[in-house]
Short mmCIF file of C-alpha atoms in Angstrom, two decimals:
data_model
loop_
_atom_site.label_atom_id
_atom_site.label_comp_id
_atom_site.label_asym_id
_atom_site.label_seq_id
_atom_site.Cartn_x
_atom_site.Cartn_y
_atom_site.Cartn_z
CA MET A 153 0.44 -0.21 0.21
CA ALA A 154 1.22 3.70 -0.26
CA ALA A 155 2.33 5.24 2.14
CA ASP A 156 0.14 8.53 2.67
CA ALA A 157 1.40 11.41 2.20
CA PRO A 158 3.48 13.86 4.49
CA THR A 159 1.42 16.70 6.55
CA SER A 160 2.30 20.28 5.53
CA PRO A 161 3.57 22.28 7.98
CA HIS A 162 2.52 25.40 5.86
CA THR A 163 -1.13 27.07 6.91
CA LEU A 164 -2.73 29.53 4.47
CA THR A 165 -6.41 30.72 5.62
CA ALA A 166 -8.01 33.52 4.16
CA ASN A 167 -10.90 35.59 6.16
CA ALA A 168 -13.92 37.85 5.63
CA ALA A 169 -16.21 39.27 8.31
CA PHE A 170 -18.93 42.34 8.34
CA VAL A 171 -19.92 44.40 11.15
CA THR A 172 -22.17 46.53 12.39
CA ASP A 173 -19.16 48.86 13.75
CA TYR A 174 -15.02 48.98 13.38
CA ILE A 175 -13.98 48.73 17.00
CA PHE A 176 -10.68 48.76 17.82
CA ARG A 177 -9.24 48.91 21.54
CA GLY A 178 -12.58 50.38 22.01
CA LEU A 179 -12.26 52.70 19.89
CA THR A 180 -15.07 53.40 16.94
CA GLN A 181 -12.74 53.31 13.43
CA THR A 182 -15.83 54.02 11.34
CA PHE A 183 -17.95 56.88 13.43
CA GLY A 184 -20.03 54.60 14.78
CA LYS A 185 -20.53 52.84 10.82
CA PRO A 186 -20.56 49.06 9.57
CA ALA A 187 -17.09 48.54 7.91
CA VAL A 188 -16.62 45.05 5.46
CA GLN A 189 -13.37 43.15 6.50
CA ALA A 190 -11.05 40.77 5.06
CA GLY A 191 -7.69 39.38 5.54
CA MET A 192 -4.93 36.35 4.46
CA ASP A 193 -3.36 34.61 7.18
CA TYR A 194 0.00 32.40 7.02
CA SER A 195 1.32 29.53 9.76
CA HIS A 196 4.30 27.68 10.24
CA ALA A 197 4.76 24.31 12.07
CA SER A 198 7.94 25.77 13.70
CA GLY A 199 5.03 29.02 15.26
CA LEU A 200 6.05 31.33 12.15
CA TYR A 201 3.22 33.68 11.75
CA ALA A 202 2.20 36.85 8.65
CA GLY A 203 -0.95 37.97 7.56
CA LEU A 204 -2.75 41.44 5.70
CA TRP A 205 -5.88 42.55 6.53
CA GLY A 206 -7.51 45.80 6.09
CA SER A 207 -11.02 46.62 6.23
CA ASN A 208 -13.14 50.27 5.92
CA ILE A 209 -12.76 53.26 7.84
CA SER A 210 -13.51 56.94 7.99
CA SER A 211 -12.44 60.30 6.81
CA HIS A 212 -13.89 61.69 9.95
CA GLN A 213 -11.01 60.38 11.12
CA TYR A 214 -8.65 59.64 9.30
CA ALA A 215 -8.08 62.15 6.58
CA GLY A 216 -8.03 61.44 3.40
CA GLY A 217 -8.36 58.05 4.11
CA THR A 218 -11.07 54.84 3.47
CA MET A 219 -8.86 52.16 4.13
CA GLU A 220 -6.95 50.30 6.73
CA LEU A 221 -4.41 48.66 5.61
CA ASP A 222 -2.80 45.61 8.44
CA TYR A 223 0.46 44.18 8.35
CA TYR A 224 2.32 41.51 10.39
CA PHE A 225 4.68 38.90 11.27
CA GLY A 226 5.92 36.73 14.84
CA TYR A 227 6.44 33.78 16.19
CA ASN A 228 4.28 31.65 18.85
CA GLY A 229 6.54 29.28 21.17
CA LYS A 230 5.09 26.91 23.62
CA LEU A 231 6.05 26.64 27.37
CA ALA A 232 5.58 23.66 29.60
CA GLY A 233 2.43 22.21 29.88
CA ASP A 234 -0.57 24.75 28.60
CA TRP A 235 1.74 28.31 28.09
CA GLY A 236 2.61 29.83 25.85
CA TRP A 237 3.96 32.93 24.78
CA THR A 238 3.97 35.11 21.50
CA VAL A 239 6.77 38.30 19.89
CA GLY A 240 5.53 39.98 17.08
CA TYR A 241 5.37 42.95 14.32
CA TYR A 242 2.04 45.25 13.57
CA GLY A 243 1.52 47.87 11.23
CA TYR A 244 -1.46 50.02 10.37
CA TYR A 245 -0.71 51.86 6.71
CA TYR A 246 -4.05 54.53 6.09
CA PRO A 247 -3.63 54.61 2.46
CA GLY A 248 -3.63 58.25 1.18
CA ALA A 249 -4.95 59.98 5.41
CA ASN A 250 -3.30 62.07 5.81
CA TYR A 251 -2.69 65.46 8.58
CA LYS A 252 -2.31 67.81 5.56
CA ASN A 253 -6.25 66.92 4.35
CA ALA A 254 -8.12 68.10 7.18
CA THR A 255 -10.76 69.98 6.44
CA ASN A 256 -11.34 71.05 10.53
CA GLY A 257 -9.42 72.02 13.63
CA PHE A 258 -6.44 72.78 11.86
CA THR A 259 -5.25 76.61 10.26
CA THR A 260 -2.48 74.89 8.54
CA PRO A 261 -2.55 71.74 8.26
CA PRO A 262 0.70 70.01 9.14
CA ASP A 263 1.77 66.89 6.33
CA GLU A 264 1.39 64.03 8.49
CA THR A 265 0.69 60.31 8.28
CA TYR A 266 -1.23 58.76 9.99
CA ASN A 267 0.68 55.75 9.40
CA THR A 268 2.09 53.26 13.09
CA GLU A 269 4.36 50.74 13.82
CA GLU A 270 4.01 48.92 16.71
CA ALA A 271 6.15 45.93 18.31
CA ASN A 272 4.30 42.81 21.06
CA ILE A 273 4.82 40.26 23.17
CA GLY A 274 2.57 38.06 25.14
CA VAL A 275 1.89 35.39 27.31
CA SER A 276 -0.93 32.90 27.13
CA TRP A 277 -2.81 30.34 29.19
CA LYS A 278 -4.90 27.79 27.47
CA TRP A 279 -7.67 30.46 26.47
CA VAL A 280 -6.51 33.16 28.20
CA SER A 281 -3.84 35.97 26.92
CA LEU A 282 -1.62 38.44 28.10
CA LYS A 283 0.44 41.03 24.95
CA LEU A 284 1.96 44.09 25.57
CA SER A 285 2.27 46.41 22.28
CA SER A 286 4.80 49.17 22.31
CA THR A 287 4.89 52.12 19.33
CA ILE A 288 7.84 52.22 17.14
CA GLY A 289 8.18 55.98 15.85
CA ASP A 290 4.54 57.97 17.26
CA PHE A 291 1.41 56.77 17.61
CA PHE A 292 -0.92 57.44 14.71
CA GLY A 293 0.84 60.47 14.01
CA ALA A 294 0.60 61.84 17.52
CA ASN A 295 3.75 64.82 17.77
CA THR A 296 4.14 68.83 18.08
CA LYS A 297 3.30 69.17 14.23
CA THR A 298 -0.40 67.82 15.24
CA GLY A 299 -1.01 69.36 18.43
CA TYR A 300 0.70 67.73 20.62
CA THR A 301 2.78 68.43 23.45
CA SER A 302 5.44 65.64 22.11
CA GLY A 303 6.21 62.95 19.98
CA SER A 304 4.82 59.85 21.70
CA SER A 305 6.86 56.62 20.55
CA GLY A 306 7.01 54.67 23.32
CA SER A 307 3.11 54.18 23.83
CA THR A 308 1.58 51.03 24.57
CA TYR A 309 -1.72 48.84 25.20
CA LEU A 310 -1.87 45.61 27.03
CA ASP A 311 -4.87 43.75 26.43
CA LEU A 312 -6.26 40.51 28.59
CA THR A 313 -8.55 38.92 27.53
CA ALA A 314 -10.48 35.35 27.67
CA ASN A 315 -11.68 32.94 24.97
CA VAL A 316 -14.04 30.55 27.09
CA PRO A 317 -15.08 27.83 25.23
CA LEU A 318 -18.31 26.45 25.79
CA PRO A 319 -20.72 23.42 24.73
CA ASN A 320 -22.56 23.52 21.94
CA ASP A 321 -19.63 25.64 20.26
CA PHE A 322 -20.19 28.66 21.88
CA THR A 323 -17.72 30.33 23.16
CA LEU A 324 -17.43 33.79 25.26
CA LEU A 325 -15.18 36.87 25.39
CA LEU A 326 -13.71 39.00 28.54
CA HIS A 327 -11.26 41.40 27.26
CA ALA A 328 -10.00 44.12 28.84
CA GLY A 329 -7.30 46.69 27.81
CA SER A 330 -5.46 50.12 29.32
CA GLN A 331 -3.97 52.69 26.19
CA ASP A 332 -1.17 54.81 27.57
CA VAL A 333 -0.45 57.57 25.48
CA LYS A 334 3.55 59.38 25.21
CA THR A 335 1.77 62.47 24.52
CA LYS A 336 -0.56 65.28 25.75
CA LEU A 337 -2.90 67.44 24.23
CA ALA A 338 -1.41 71.49 24.19
CA THR A 339 -4.57 72.89 23.82
CA ALA A 340 -6.43 71.42 26.15
CA LEU A 341 -10.15 70.56 24.48
CA THR A 342 -13.14 72.48 25.48
CA SER A 343 -14.02 69.26 28.44
CA GLY A 344 -10.37 70.40 30.23
CA ALA A 345 -8.92 67.91 28.39
CA THR A 346 -5.97 67.31 27.56
CA ASN A 347 -4.23 63.01 28.37
CA PRO A 348 -5.92 60.69 25.99
CA ASP A 349 -5.07 57.45 27.95
CA TYR A 350 -8.23 55.34 29.03
CA THR A 351 -9.04 51.63 28.84
CA ASP A 352 -11.08 50.35 27.24
CA TYR A 353 -14.49 46.26 28.07
CA LYS A 354 -15.31 43.80 25.90
CA ILE A 355 -17.89 41.25 27.09
CA GLY A 356 -18.99 39.19 24.38
CA ILE A 357 -20.50 35.97 22.69
CA SER A 358 -19.58 34.47 19.96
CA LYS A 359 -21.30 30.98 17.87
CA ALA A 360 -19.20 28.98 15.26
CA PHE A 361 -21.24 27.07 12.64
CA LYS A 362 -20.16 24.29 10.23
CA ASP A 363 -18.09 26.18 7.00
CA GLY A 364 -16.20 27.91 8.75
CA TRP A 365 -18.78 30.65 9.38
CA THR A 366 -19.28 32.09 13.30
CA VAL A 367 -21.79 35.14 14.06
CA GLY A 368 -21.36 37.21 17.03
CA LEU A 369 -22.39 39.55 19.78
CA ALA A 370 -20.24 42.15 21.96
CA TYR A 371 -20.48 44.72 24.08
CA SER A 372 -17.73 47.32 24.72
CA LYS A 373 -17.15 50.31 26.31
CA SER A 374 -14.75 52.99 26.58
CA SER A 375 -13.44 55.06 29.92
CA ASN A 376 -12.18 59.21 29.52
CA THR A 377 -15.81 60.89 27.93
CA SER A 378 -14.40 63.86 28.90
CA TYR A 379 -11.15 63.28 25.95
CA TYR A 380 -13.56 60.82 23.78
CA ASP A 381 -17.39 61.60 23.60
CA LYS A 382 -17.25 65.09 20.97
CA THR A 383 -14.59 63.91 18.99
CA ALA A 384 -14.36 65.97 16.35
CA SER A 385 -14.83 65.39 12.32
CA ALA A 386 -11.03 66.25 10.29
CA THR A 387 -13.79 66.52 7.56
CA THR A 388 -17.06 68.47 9.07
CA ALA A 389 -16.87 71.96 10.97
CA GLY A 390 -19.51 70.53 13.61
CA GLN A 391 -20.10 67.11 13.21
CA THR A 392 -18.97 65.06 16.20
CA ASN A 393 -18.90 60.95 17.04
CA ASP A 394 -18.71 59.38 20.67
CA LEU A 395 -15.60 57.43 19.51
CA GLY A 396 -15.67 55.20 22.99
CA ARG A 397 -19.77 55.26 24.45
CA GLY A 398 -21.08 51.75 25.34
CA ILE A 399 -22.12 49.70 21.76
CA THR A 400 -23.47 46.21 20.63
CA VAL A 401 -21.73 45.04 18.28
CA LEU A 402 -23.28 41.49 15.49
CA SER A 403 -20.06 40.60 14.37
CA ILE A 404 -20.68 38.10 10.85
CA SER A 405 -17.89 35.83 10.32
CA ARG A 406 -16.22 33.22 7.99
CA VAL A 407 -12.61 31.20 7.41
CA PHE A 408 -11.65 29.69 4.37
#
């Protein structure tokens, strides 16, 4: 009898999703509007991984931009028992988006992109993970040119997440995060706020179906309302949005 073909160490998957609001670290990226998202992931049996991911965003927040493209790579390793570790790089790229395209909020809009790079390191146990991400360079363009007291390199985000498996292919999501931005606004908002630091929380439930489909429902909310609750549009005078408001998001996704 012919021998079985060896199992390939390479895995390539694609994914697509629709969400009623694109929430990133507790803040809407679409000014409260829906988003269509898609990506591709590669992993190797050694623990190496890499991927690409994209979503529509709002030009109210990213002046001149309508799309976010992310690229990432790293390595996942095993520790004793159910413990694991990860280290990686993550890049956020916003084609066409630049502070110079802002028509609201600046007398002379500066030439500065929102593109951001991060390095991350984390540890996990079964379905619980703790990850720390730190920016390489400025945090989404926050520096003296864009109205802050200094550059923002080294801004960090601490992410504690649990994906608890439940019967009948349900999963309970529990998340808490803390964003530390290494700068402050040079001029206070009308609320008096200058510090963009915040914490965010999320609780959700999802169910996996056959053929890679998953449906999820999650409630997300962030702190520091004095800074984020009346965020002005970068392109439309008089239009604001509560970026970190409490919101329930429906998601429908599939992995291929």
